[in-house]
């Protein structure tokens, strides 16, 4: 890791303070997740007991069993995962290309294009819902993964492009030029030099695109009514009843749905980022 | 091949394809949108019985979204895009007027015969009202529902109190029992104060009980005094400690959960709660009584109509078949079948006391008088806006951010803008 | 700027090979620009241009599905109605207020979190995970969870308050407390978005800069203001643009926490658009509101873009 800058935080390098800081971060980020975890182990009656309990009194895994049997949870996860991965890949590919053009090439219309790309994300999705539905129906794409992949890519395109633009601009041109002298094409230089050096940016853009796709509810509800294609956010609302909201079962489904993904990303990030920047020129 | 052989083959081919397409043309595929909450497995059996009697019809089920709201969201999108994939849809009782006005449903008048009114008279009167817009029958009832007053039989008996018939009696009964029990967790009355659809019923129950109708024939008839009295009734429960202070947070299932845990004396809720109260996890099994909702002093008891209706999509390619199918689904026989096998309240008055039904679900006999007092929420195409206005007003009054008088004023202004 | 020398450097390797596809691998600047931007442009044209065109067109029409009357051109009628609509002003004001509170809030918290997360921890994964989980939690469920946390009886927040001797607050009985609860939830959720982007930026600052500054005798605080912040500015601005646009579109959290209550005091513009479009089926008015939201977002974006341009 090149920029942990221990020199900057010399007074914090003392272990107790670092542990405290770490604890603050972990509690802040994980508290609701931990709460969901505990709730998933409680019975419904315990939720409305007073005074409220934090840790479950009689932990039960019945909710997890129900989470898998009440609804096809694994199917929801599979659909969400495929749609998210594919749209993330597409988003990254398209934004890397577009960001490179905007960062490196002196385009007169650069600002205009940037504004146009940002403008795209300013329309509330709910207003575009019906026309998009009509388009998907006209293209015969309803009840397919593609119906979601295309809009999700557009959803994340602006933020990913902008992040990549700011990262690409921070990389000195000499690096690409020396690669091209060594026999690389322009586009080759892009993928062999610029992208690896912007690994943190590419990775962040990737996570954002993935999570945007993972979270989306409205389009997934409207385009893919086929039960075999339901994604996680839509699927989780199916545990609800008209009036009932079974927190314990839904918590179990949430735990199954979210934690593995987050853990996978963290592991992936360690490998990817350190792997790509370790051989870098910076630092 | 010789010419004659060719001709024979051509003729055979023509005959074959004609009969094949004739056979296929006779096969109708009906796609039905059913709420996943209302026992689609049992409806499937009813569909199977229809398929058995009508071999050329095949019925497939589509379910989507678990709440009335998310189903409406889905259906609204699909219908606005004029999608032809759905033939029949199940609709919350509050939606037929809106769907008819948007041109999304096909009226039943032509298939019901010359006297559509008589046909509708077979159902409970409130359903005829809820499903008829501009003299057109736009949907037929699937099953019924209403709001009940649930009470703790054991606690009332213990303190020698009879089930109340007016709100004043309820307050007195609640006070007596709460003072005697001295249980800080015991609530006198639980009802819906959160800004959900149920809060519309909360406002209308006393309003109706005073004999007022908020909307008649699509026109607003707002009685300010009655509105203020209605808001005040509920606010007083909070102020006097009969209902808990944060009642504005309480949704339908919260009431049910708290009553089920034994912490509530009187609860206003829909019919689904009964099954839960008698279930394994319930602390109040066998201790629950059900009675009509109280009336205001000098008024009539009134309950809030619920239930769901079958409608035929205007964009369907099989309208006639679909209408026939819906008539079957809305028939007394299907109603009895669903009552016995899915515990869904019938929309026909006589089915409540039918021998087979009472054997399967004995409490339906007690439920009947309550359902008969139920009234339909305002039947207007702009119901969603009316609902939004009423429920936010109720929520604001119960949260204490507006007084009953202010709320009534604001409500009138906003309703007039919508309903003219 | 592609100087003559650069261009010749770029084409130098190919002087021997004149295969036709080299034009695509080493095209002129303009062709390259078109090639690189084409996929984005195509996708946007398909997914955005038609719906937006429909949206703007509908905003000029009297199209209410429940009126039973077919659509008719109405010019600026919807916009005129908007000006007289008190709910429009209330929801717009709520949206602006939420933006003004949660964008700086998330920035400060996110910046702090990123700086903290950048410390050399021996085990890094708990910290990384705790930045990621708030982001990975679906927005609507975050709203429901925090609604439960702020529940006056069964919620954790009041439980903690009571343990410290305070009385619990009935959060959703008052416009101000409900608003506070909503803003806290939004800040919690979006600060990890900011932190993720800023952390990525922090990780590309070369250590050598800090080491050089140390040698020059600059203290930690000066290093922060003169090295860290300026180099972080691009990442911060990007994060701010999208955080602001998303803030203007706030929907899920107030919707699931309060449904806009008490009354309409916590309702946002996006909720009002949703209501008019999906619930009331007044597509004309809903589209007009969406156009207004777009206009607001574009004004904000223009300000930010000027900031990017200013830095050069």
mmCIF file of N, CA, C and O in Angstrom, chain A residues 43-45 47-50 66 71 126 129-131 133-134 137 142-143 217-218 221-227 230 234-248, chain B residues 31 35-38 62-71 73-74 76-78 80-84 92 145 185 244 252-254 256-258 261 263 269-270 272 276 281 308:
data_model
loop_
_atom_site.group_PDB
_atom_site.id
_atom_site.type_symbol
_atom_site.label_atom_id
_atom_site.label_comp_id
_atom_site.label_asym_id
_atom_site.label_seq_id
_atom_site.Cartn_x
_atom_site.Cartn_y
_atom_site.Cartn_z
ATOM 1 N N UNK A 43 -37.143 -14.526 18.330
ATOM 2 C CA UNK A 43 -38.519 -14.844 17.920
ATOM 3 C C UNK A 43 -39.288 -13.543 17.814
ATOM 4 O O UNK A 43 -38.882 -12.520 18.342
ATOM 5 N N UNK A 44 -40.414 -13.603 17.136
ATOM 6 C CA UNK A 44 -41.153 -12.374 16.910
ATOM 7 C C UNK A 44 -41.670 -11.772 18.209
ATOM 8 O O UNK A 44 -41.700 -10.555 18.370
ATOM 9 N N UNK A 45 -42.049 -12.636 19.141
ATOM 10 C CA UNK A 45 -42.565 -12.126 20.413
ATOM 11 C C UNK A 45 -41.506 -11.315 21.141
ATOM 12 O O UNK A 45 -41.821 -10.326 21.803
ATOM 13 N N UNK A 47 -39.376 -9.347 19.990
ATOM 14 C CA UNK A 47 -39.170 -8.011 19.443
ATOM 15 C C UNK A 47 -40.014 -6.972 20.140
ATOM 16 O O UNK A 47 -39.634 -5.815 20.244
ATOM 17 N N UNK A 48 -41.229 -7.397 20.571
ATOM 18 C CA UNK A 48 -42.103 -6.414 21.207
ATOM 19 C C UNK A 48 -42.099 -6.568 22.720
ATOM 20 O O UNK A 48 -42.992 -6.100 23.401
ATOM 21 N N UNK A 49 -41.062 -7.231 23.238
ATOM 22 C CA UNK A 49 -40.952 -7.323 24.696
ATOM 23 C C UNK A 49 -40.399 -6.010 25.217
ATOM 24 O O UNK A 49 -39.633 -5.329 24.556
ATOM 25 N N UNK A 50 -40.821 -5.687 26.438
ATOM 26 C CA UNK A 50 -40.279 -4.464 27.044
ATOM 27 C C UNK A 50 -39.653 -4.821 28.369
ATOM 28 O O UNK A 50 -40.259 -5.552 29.138
ATOM 29 N N UNK A 66 -36.788 -20.576 7.654
ATOM 30 C CA UNK A 66 -37.953 -20.010 7.003
ATOM 31 C C UNK A 66 -37.553 -19.103 5.852
ATOM 32 O O UNK A 66 -38.224 -19.035 4.831
ATOM 33 N N UNK A 71 -39.499 -18.346 0.682
ATOM 34 C CA UNK A 71 -39.272 -17.761 -0.632
ATOM 35 C C UNK A 71 -37.993 -18.360 -1.203
ATOM 36 O O UNK A 71 -37.122 -18.781 -0.456
ATOM 37 N N UNK A 126 -38.560 7.168 -11.259
ATOM 38 C CA UNK A 126 -39.980 6.855 -11.298
ATOM 39 C C UNK A 126 -40.673 7.535 -12.475
ATOM 40 O O UNK A 126 -41.620 7.014 -13.034
ATOM 41 N N UNK A 129 -40.185 5.548 -15.695
ATOM 42 C CA UNK A 129 -40.582 4.154 -15.583
ATOM 43 C C UNK A 129 -41.463 3.684 -16.737
ATOM 44 O O UNK A 129 -41.160 2.692 -17.399
ATOM 45 N N UNK A 130 -42.536 4.406 -16.981
ATOM 46 C CA UNK A 130 -43.469 3.928 -18.000
ATOM 47 C C UNK A 130 -42.876 3.944 -19.401
ATOM 48 O O UNK A 130 -42.976 2.949 -20.117
ATOM 49 N N UNK A 131 -42.233 5.041 -19.838
ATOM 50 C CA UNK A 131 -41.604 4.988 -21.172
ATOM 51 C C UNK A 131 -40.565 3.867 -21.279
ATOM 52 O O UNK A 131 -40.495 3.189 -22.304
ATOM 53 N N UNK A 133 -40.577 1.063 -19.679
ATOM 54 C CA UNK A 133 -41.330 -0.186 -19.780
ATOM 55 C C UNK A 133 -41.762 -0.416 -21.213
ATOM 56 O O UNK A 133 -41.663 -1.520 -21.742
ATOM 57 N N UNK A 134 -42.235 0.658 -21.859
ATOM 58 C CA UNK A 134 -42.677 0.519 -23.237
ATOM 59 C C UNK A 134 -41.528 0.131 -24.158
ATOM 60 O O UNK A 134 -41.684 -0.692 -25.060
ATOM 61 N N UNK A 137 -40.645 -3.455 -23.655
ATOM 62 C CA UNK A 137 -41.643 -4.326 -24.237
ATOM 63 C C UNK A 137 -41.498 -4.357 -25.743
ATOM 64 O O UNK A 137 -41.594 -5.410 -26.365
ATOM 65 N N UNK A 142 -38.704 -7.725 -21.904
ATOM 66 C CA UNK A 142 -39.299 -7.885 -20.585
ATOM 67 C C UNK A 142 -39.023 -9.281 -20.070
ATOM 68 O O UNK A 142 -38.982 -10.234 -20.827
ATOM 69 N N UNK A 143 -38.851 -9.386 -18.744
ATOM 70 C CA UNK A 143 -38.558 -10.680 -18.126
ATOM 71 C C UNK A 143 -37.282 -11.293 -18.652
ATOM 72 O O UNK A 143 -37.212 -12.484 -18.946
ATOM 73 N N UNK A 217 -34.897 -1.265 -6.957
ATOM 74 C CA UNK A 217 -36.158 -1.937 -6.682
ATOM 75 C C UNK A 217 -37.221 -1.697 -7.753
ATOM 76 O O UNK A 217 -37.794 -2.628 -8.275
ATOM 77 N N UNK A 218 -37.461 -0.437 -8.095
ATOM 78 C CA UNK A 218 -38.597 -0.079 -8.922
ATOM 79 C C UNK A 218 -38.593 -0.762 -10.287
ATOM 80 O O UNK A 218 -39.572 -1.360 -10.708
ATOM 81 N N UNK A 221 -39.010 -4.520 -10.047
ATOM 82 C CA UNK A 221 -40.393 -4.921 -9.783
ATOM 83 C C UNK A 221 -41.217 -4.884 -11.059
ATOM 84 O O UNK A 221 -42.012 -5.785 -11.333
ATOM 85 N N UNK A 222 -41.011 -3.834 -11.865
ATOM 86 C CA UNK A 222 -41.897 -3.617 -13.003
ATOM 87 C C UNK A 222 -41.521 -4.418 -14.236
ATOM 88 O O UNK A 222 -42.387 -4.829 -14.991
ATOM 89 N N UNK A 223 -40.220 -4.648 -14.469
ATOM 90 C CA UNK A 223 -39.836 -5.296 -15.717
ATOM 91 C C UNK A 223 -39.840 -6.816 -15.614
ATOM 92 O O UNK A 223 -40.111 -7.498 -16.586
ATOM 93 N N UNK A 224 -39.469 -7.339 -14.458
ATOM 94 C CA UNK A 224 -39.316 -8.787 -14.341
ATOM 95 C C UNK A 224 -40.324 -9.359 -13.383
ATOM 96 O O UNK A 224 -40.037 -9.625 -12.232
ATOM 97 N N UNK A 225 -41.559 -9.555 -13.894
ATOM 98 C CA UNK A 225 -42.594 -10.080 -13.025
ATOM 99 C C UNK A 225 -42.504 -11.591 -12.908
ATOM 100 O O UNK A 225 -43.117 -12.185 -12.039
ATOM 101 N N UNK A 226 -41.748 -12.225 -13.779
ATOM 102 C CA UNK A 226 -41.591 -13.669 -13.749
ATOM 103 C C UNK A 226 -40.897 -14.088 -12.453
ATOM 104 O O UNK A 226 -39.801 -13.622 -12.159
ATOM 105 N N UNK A 227 -41.522 -14.953 -11.673
ATOM 106 C CA UNK A 227 -40.930 -15.313 -10.371
ATOM 107 C C UNK A 227 -39.529 -15.904 -10.484
ATOM 108 O O UNK A 227 -38.757 -15.834 -9.541
ATOM 109 N N UNK A 230 -36.824 -12.899 -10.249
ATOM 110 C CA UNK A 230 -36.886 -11.863 -9.226
ATOM 111 C C UNK A 230 -35.528 -11.615 -8.603
ATOM 112 O O UNK A 230 -34.782 -12.540 -8.293
ATOM 113 N N UNK A 234 -36.696 -7.016 -4.579
ATOM 114 C CA UNK A 234 -38.095 -7.362 -4.815
ATOM 115 C C UNK A 234 -38.469 -8.591 -4.001
ATOM 116 O O UNK A 234 -39.519 -8.647 -3.373
ATOM 117 N N UNK A 235 -37.577 -9.576 -4.006
ATOM 118 C CA UNK A 235 -37.852 -10.813 -3.297
ATOM 119 C C UNK A 235 -38.054 -10.603 -1.817
ATOM 120 O O UNK A 235 -38.923 -11.221 -1.206
ATOM 121 N N UNK A 236 -37.253 -9.711 -1.226
ATOM 122 C CA UNK A 236 -37.369 -9.527 0.220
ATOM 123 C C UNK A 236 -38.720 -8.942 0.592
ATOM 124 O O UNK A 236 -39.278 -9.241 1.642
ATOM 125 N N UNK A 237 -39.290 -8.107 -0.280
ATOM 126 C CA UNK A 237 -40.607 -7.577 0.061
ATOM 127 C C UNK A 237 -41.665 -8.666 0.035
ATOM 128 O O UNK A 237 -42.773 -8.462 0.519
ATOM 129 N N UNK A 238 -41.332 -9.836 -0.531
ATOM 130 C CA UNK A 238 -42.326 -10.902 -0.576
ATOM 131 C C UNK A 238 -42.467 -11.633 0.750
ATOM 132 O O UNK A 238 -43.388 -12.420 0.918
ATOM 133 N N UNK A 239 -41.539 -11.392 1.681
ATOM 134 C CA UNK A 239 -41.708 -12.011 2.993
ATOM 135 C C UNK A 239 -42.769 -11.281 3.792
ATOM 136 O O UNK A 239 -43.315 -11.806 4.759
ATOM 137 N N UNK A 240 -43.024 -10.048 3.386
ATOM 138 C CA UNK A 240 -44.037 -9.283 4.082
ATOM 139 C C UNK A 240 -45.407 -9.851 3.795
ATOM 140 O O UNK A 240 -45.640 -10.446 2.766
ATOM 141 N N UNK A 241 -46.313 -9.556 4.685
ATOM 142 C CA UNK A 241 -47.709 -9.813 4.370
ATOM 143 C C UNK A 241 -48.337 -8.480 4.059
ATOM 144 O O UNK A 241 -47.692 -7.450 4.155
ATOM 145 N N UNK A 242 -49.595 -8.492 3.744
ATOM 146 C CA UNK A 242 -50.303 -7.234 3.513
ATOM 147 C C UNK A 242 -50.113 -6.319 4.712
ATOM 148 O O UNK A 242 -49.849 -5.136 4.589
ATOM 149 N N UNK A 243 -50.235 -6.884 5.900
ATOM 150 C CA UNK A 243 -50.074 -6.068 7.092
ATOM 151 C C UNK A 243 -48.844 -6.466 7.879
ATOM 152 O O UNK A 243 -48.250 -5.673 8.571
ATOM 153 N N UNK A 244 -48.477 -7.734 7.758
ATOM 154 C CA UNK A 244 -47.442 -8.239 8.647
ATOM 155 C C UNK A 244 -46.064 -7.921 8.118
ATOM 156 O O UNK A 244 -45.830 -7.952 6.919
ATOM 157 N N UNK A 245 -45.143 -7.622 9.014
ATOM 158 C CA UNK A 245 -43.763 -7.405 8.637
ATOM 159 C C UNK A 245 -42.907 -8.268 9.551
ATOM 160 O O UNK A 245 -42.471 -7.817 10.601
ATOM 161 N N UNK A 246 -42.658 -9.501 9.134
ATOM 162 C CA UNK A 246 -41.934 -10.411 10.026
ATOM 163 C C UNK A 246 -40.463 -10.073 10.087
ATOM 164 O O UNK A 246 -39.642 -10.641 9.360
ATOM 165 N N UNK A 247 -40.099 -9.158 10.981
ATOM 166 C CA UNK A 247 -38.712 -8.707 11.090
ATOM 167 C C UNK A 247 -37.712 -9.858 11.213
ATOM 168 O O UNK A 247 -36.684 -9.840 10.537
ATOM 169 N N UNK A 248 -37.950 -10.840 12.077
ATOM 170 C CA UNK A 248 -36.931 -11.878 12.230
ATOM 171 C C UNK A 248 -36.621 -12.603 10.916
ATOM 172 O O UNK A 248 -35.449 -12.794 10.582
ATOM 173 N N UNK B 31 -54.588 -15.222 -18.270
ATOM 174 C CA UNK B 31 -53.560 -14.949 -17.291
ATOM 175 C C UNK B 31 -54.197 -14.116 -16.182
ATOM 176 O O UNK B 31 -54.761 -13.059 -16.439
ATOM 177 N N UNK B 35 -53.124 -11.761 -5.836
ATOM 178 C CA UNK B 35 -52.229 -11.336 -4.767
ATOM 179 C C UNK B 35 -51.649 -12.561 -4.076
ATOM 180 O O UNK B 35 -52.357 -13.512 -3.769
ATOM 181 N N UNK B 36 -50.355 -12.552 -3.811
ATOM 182 C CA UNK B 36 -49.736 -13.701 -3.164
ATOM 183 C C UNK B 36 -50.172 -13.807 -1.711
ATOM 184 O O UNK B 36 -49.888 -14.786 -1.043
ATOM 185 N N UNK B 37 -50.888 -12.796 -1.224
ATOM 186 C CA UNK B 37 -51.317 -12.787 0.162
ATOM 187 C C UNK B 37 -52.618 -13.521 0.383
ATOM 188 O O UNK B 37 -53.002 -13.797 1.504
ATOM 189 N N UNK B 38 -53.371 -13.752 -0.674
ATOM 190 C CA UNK B 38 -54.733 -14.245 -0.491
ATOM 191 C C UNK B 38 -54.904 -15.657 -0.984
ATOM 192 O O UNK B 38 -55.834 -15.958 -1.721
ATOM 193 N N UNK B 62 -50.339 -15.239 -12.101
ATOM 194 C CA UNK B 62 -49.182 -14.383 -11.915
ATOM 195 C C UNK B 62 -49.334 -13.693 -10.575
ATOM 196 O O UNK B 62 -50.397 -13.173 -10.264
ATOM 197 N N UNK B 63 -48.304 -13.706 -9.774
ATOM 198 C CA UNK B 63 -48.370 -12.973 -8.505
ATOM 199 C C UNK B 63 -47.276 -11.922 -8.508
ATOM 200 O O UNK B 63 -46.239 -12.079 -9.134
ATOM 201 N N UNK B 64 -47.502 -10.831 -7.832
ATOM 202 C CA UNK B 64 -46.457 -9.814 -7.814
ATOM 203 C C UNK B 64 -46.676 -8.868 -6.679
ATOM 204 O O UNK B 64 -47.747 -8.327 -6.513
ATOM 205 N N UNK B 65 -45.689 -8.659 -5.863
ATOM 206 C CA UNK B 65 -45.828 -7.719 -4.764
ATOM 207 C C UNK B 65 -46.741 -8.278 -3.697
ATOM 208 O O UNK B 65 -47.718 -8.951 -3.985
ATOM 209 N N UNK B 66 -46.395 -7.993 -2.478
ATOM 210 C CA UNK B 66 -47.142 -8.577 -1.370
ATOM 211 C C UNK B 66 -48.125 -7.645 -0.725
ATOM 212 O O UNK B 66 -48.886 -8.046 0.118
ATOM 213 N N UNK B 67 -48.046 -6.391 -1.035
ATOM 214 C CA UNK B 67 -48.964 -5.468 -0.381
ATOM 215 C C UNK B 67 -49.848 -4.836 -1.442
ATOM 216 O O UNK B 67 -49.494 -4.779 -2.616
ATOM 217 N N UNK B 68 -51.001 -4.359 -1.000
ATOM 218 C CA UNK B 68 -51.914 -3.695 -1.912
ATOM 219 C C UNK B 68 -51.169 -2.610 -2.679
ATOM 220 O O UNK B 68 -51.354 -2.418 -3.875
ATOM 221 N N UNK B 69 -50.272 -1.915 -1.962
ATOM 222 C CA UNK B 69 -49.548 -0.803 -2.577
ATOM 223 C C UNK B 69 -48.605 -1.267 -3.673
ATOM 224 O O UNK B 69 -48.591 -0.691 -4.760
ATOM 225 N N UNK B 70 -47.785 -2.291 -3.401
ATOM 226 C CA UNK B 70 -46.813 -2.681 -4.424
ATOM 227 C C UNK B 70 -47.513 -3.348 -5.592
ATOM 228 O O UNK B 70 -47.060 -3.247 -6.731
ATOM 229 N N UNK B 71 -48.637 -4.027 -5.321
ATOM 230 C CA UNK B 71 -49.393 -4.592 -6.435
ATOM 231 C C UNK B 71 -49.951 -3.481 -7.308
ATOM 232 O O UNK B 71 -49.921 -3.555 -8.529
ATOM 233 N N UNK B 73 -48.729 -0.543 -7.618
ATOM 234 C CA UNK B 73 -47.594 0.044 -8.320
ATOM 235 C C UNK B 73 -47.306 -0.737 -9.591
ATOM 236 O O UNK B 73 -47.150 -0.184 -10.672
ATOM 237 N N UNK B 74 -47.253 -2.074 -9.446
ATOM 238 C CA UNK B 74 -46.960 -2.919 -10.593
ATOM 239 C C UNK B 74 -48.066 -2.819 -11.631
ATOM 240 O O UNK B 74 -47.817 -2.565 -12.811
ATOM 241 N N UNK B 76 -50.308 -0.516 -12.048
ATOM 242 C CA UNK B 76 -50.389 0.820 -12.646
ATOM 243 C C UNK B 76 -49.400 0.967 -13.784
ATOM 244 O O UNK B 76 -49.718 1.529 -14.830
ATOM 245 N N UNK B 77 -48.179 0.467 -13.578
ATOM 246 C CA UNK B 77 -47.175 0.581 -14.631
ATOM 247 C C UNK B 77 -47.617 -0.200 -15.861
ATOM 248 O O UNK B 77 -47.590 0.296 -16.989
ATOM 249 N N UNK B 78 -48.031 -1.450 -15.609
ATOM 250 C CA UNK B 78 -48.390 -2.330 -16.708
ATOM 251 C C UNK B 78 -49.586 -1.787 -17.478
ATOM 252 O O UNK B 78 -49.616 -1.772 -18.702
ATOM 253 N N UNK B 80 -50.714 1.368 -17.535
ATOM 254 C CA UNK B 80 -50.429 2.638 -18.213
ATOM 255 C C UNK B 80 -49.743 2.378 -19.536
ATOM 256 O O UNK B 80 -49.909 3.131 -20.494
ATOM 257 N N UNK B 81 -48.961 1.316 -19.591
ATOM 258 C CA UNK B 81 -48.277 0.981 -20.837
ATOM 259 C C UNK B 81 -49.173 0.153 -21.748
ATOM 260 O O UNK B 81 -48.718 -0.325 -22.774
ATOM 261 N N UNK B 82 -50.432 -0.030 -21.363
ATOM 262 C CA UNK B 82 -51.427 -0.739 -22.187
ATOM 263 C C UNK B 82 -50.971 -2.155 -22.533
ATOM 264 O O UNK B 82 -51.170 -2.636 -23.639
ATOM 265 N N UNK B 83 -50.354 -2.804 -21.565
ATOM 266 C CA UNK B 83 -49.849 -4.154 -21.800
ATOM 267 C C UNK B 83 -50.983 -5.154 -21.950
ATOM 268 O O UNK B 83 -51.974 -5.086 -21.237
ATOM 269 N N UNK B 84 -50.825 -6.097 -22.879
ATOM 270 C CA UNK B 84 -51.928 -7.032 -23.126
ATOM 271 C C UNK B 84 -51.737 -8.364 -22.428
ATOM 272 O O UNK B 84 -52.513 -9.289 -22.640
ATOM 273 N N UNK B 92 -57.823 -4.420 -4.950
ATOM 274 C CA UNK B 92 -58.283 -3.977 -3.639
ATOM 275 C C UNK B 92 -59.620 -3.254 -3.829
ATOM 276 O O UNK B 92 -59.830 -2.583 -4.830
ATOM 277 N N UNK B 145 -64.213 -8.391 3.488
ATOM 278 C CA UNK B 145 -63.469 -8.127 4.716
ATOM 279 C C UNK B 145 -64.103 -6.908 5.362
ATOM 280 O O UNK B 145 -64.763 -6.110 4.690
ATOM 281 N N UNK B 185 -48.540 -2.084 31.152
ATOM 282 C CA UNK B 185 -48.421 -2.448 29.743
ATOM 283 C C UNK B 185 -49.763 -2.610 29.052
ATOM 284 O O UNK B 185 -49.805 -2.824 27.841
ATOM 285 N N UNK B 244 -52.382 4.652 23.581
ATOM 286 C CA UNK B 244 -51.052 5.100 23.964
ATOM 287 C C UNK B 244 -50.626 6.352 23.203
ATOM 288 O O UNK B 244 -51.092 6.643 22.114
ATOM 289 N N UNK B 252 -51.469 -1.371 11.204
ATOM 290 C CA UNK B 252 -52.404 -2.475 11.393
ATOM 291 C C UNK B 252 -51.790 -3.648 12.141
ATOM 292 O O UNK B 252 -52.378 -4.177 13.085
ATOM 293 N N UNK B 253 -50.593 -4.071 11.710
ATOM 294 C CA UNK B 253 -50.056 -5.271 12.332
ATOM 295 C C UNK B 253 -49.512 -5.013 13.732
ATOM 296 O O UNK B 253 -49.371 -5.942 14.523
ATOM 297 N N UNK B 254 -49.173 -3.768 14.030
ATOM 298 C CA UNK B 254 -48.720 -3.465 15.386
ATOM 299 C C UNK B 254 -49.872 -3.703 16.357
ATOM 300 O O UNK B 254 -49.696 -4.287 17.424
ATOM 301 N N UNK B 256 -52.290 -5.706 15.923
ATOM 302 C CA UNK B 256 -52.505 -7.150 16.032
ATOM 303 C C UNK B 256 -51.484 -7.799 16.946
ATOM 304 O O UNK B 256 -51.811 -8.583 17.834
ATOM 305 N N UNK B 257 -50.218 -7.422 16.766
ATOM 306 C CA UNK B 257 -49.154 -8.043 17.565
ATOM 307 C C UNK B 257 -49.352 -7.757 19.036
ATOM 308 O O UNK B 257 -49.153 -8.629 19.885
ATOM 309 N N UNK B 258 -49.704 -6.499 19.357
ATOM 310 C CA UNK B 258 -49.806 -6.132 20.761
ATOM 311 C C UNK B 258 -51.005 -6.794 21.418
ATOM 312 O O UNK B 258 -50.944 -7.224 22.570
ATOM 313 N N UNK B 261 -50.133 -10.331 22.078
ATOM 314 C CA UNK B 261 -49.226 -10.532 23.210
ATOM 315 C C UNK B 261 -49.938 -10.312 24.528
ATOM 316 O O UNK B 261 -49.350 -10.466 25.593
ATOM 317 N N UNK B 263 -51.473 -7.418 25.514
ATOM 318 C CA UNK B 263 -51.296 -6.084 26.081
ATOM 319 C C UNK B 263 -52.390 -5.100 25.734
ATOM 320 O O UNK B 263 -52.266 -3.906 26.000
ATOM 321 N N UNK B 269 -59.474 -3.903 14.171
ATOM 322 C CA UNK B 269 -58.627 -4.517 13.155
ATOM 323 C C UNK B 269 -59.438 -5.313 12.148
ATOM 324 O O UNK B 269 -60.638 -5.539 12.335
ATOM 325 N N UNK B 270 -58.758 -5.755 11.085
ATOM 326 C CA UNK B 270 -59.418 -6.514 10.022
ATOM 327 C C UNK B 270 -59.588 -7.986 10.425
ATOM 328 O O UNK B 270 -59.124 -8.412 11.478
ATOM 329 N N UNK B 272 -58.215 -10.695 9.344
ATOM 330 C CA UNK B 272 -57.068 -11.599 9.351
ATOM 331 C C UNK B 272 -56.559 -11.834 10.763
ATOM 332 O O UNK B 272 -55.950 -12.865 11.051
ATOM 333 N N UNK B 276 -54.827 -15.232 13.549
ATOM 334 C CA UNK B 276 -53.577 -15.074 14.286
ATOM 335 C C UNK B 276 -53.807 -15.236 15.787
ATOM 336 O O UNK B 276 -53.001 -15.842 16.481
ATOM 337 N N UNK B 281 -48.837 -19.264 18.531
ATOM 338 C CA UNK B 281 -47.972 -18.349 19.262
ATOM 339 C C UNK B 281 -48.756 -17.307 20.042
ATOM 340 O O UNK B 281 -48.189 -16.392 20.608
ATOM 341 N N UNK B 308 -61.542 -7.856 -1.699
ATOM 342 C CA UNK B 308 -60.919 -7.699 -3.016
ATOM 343 C C UNK B 308 -61.895 -8.071 -4.112
ATOM 344 O O UNK B 308 -62.820 -8.855 -3.897
#
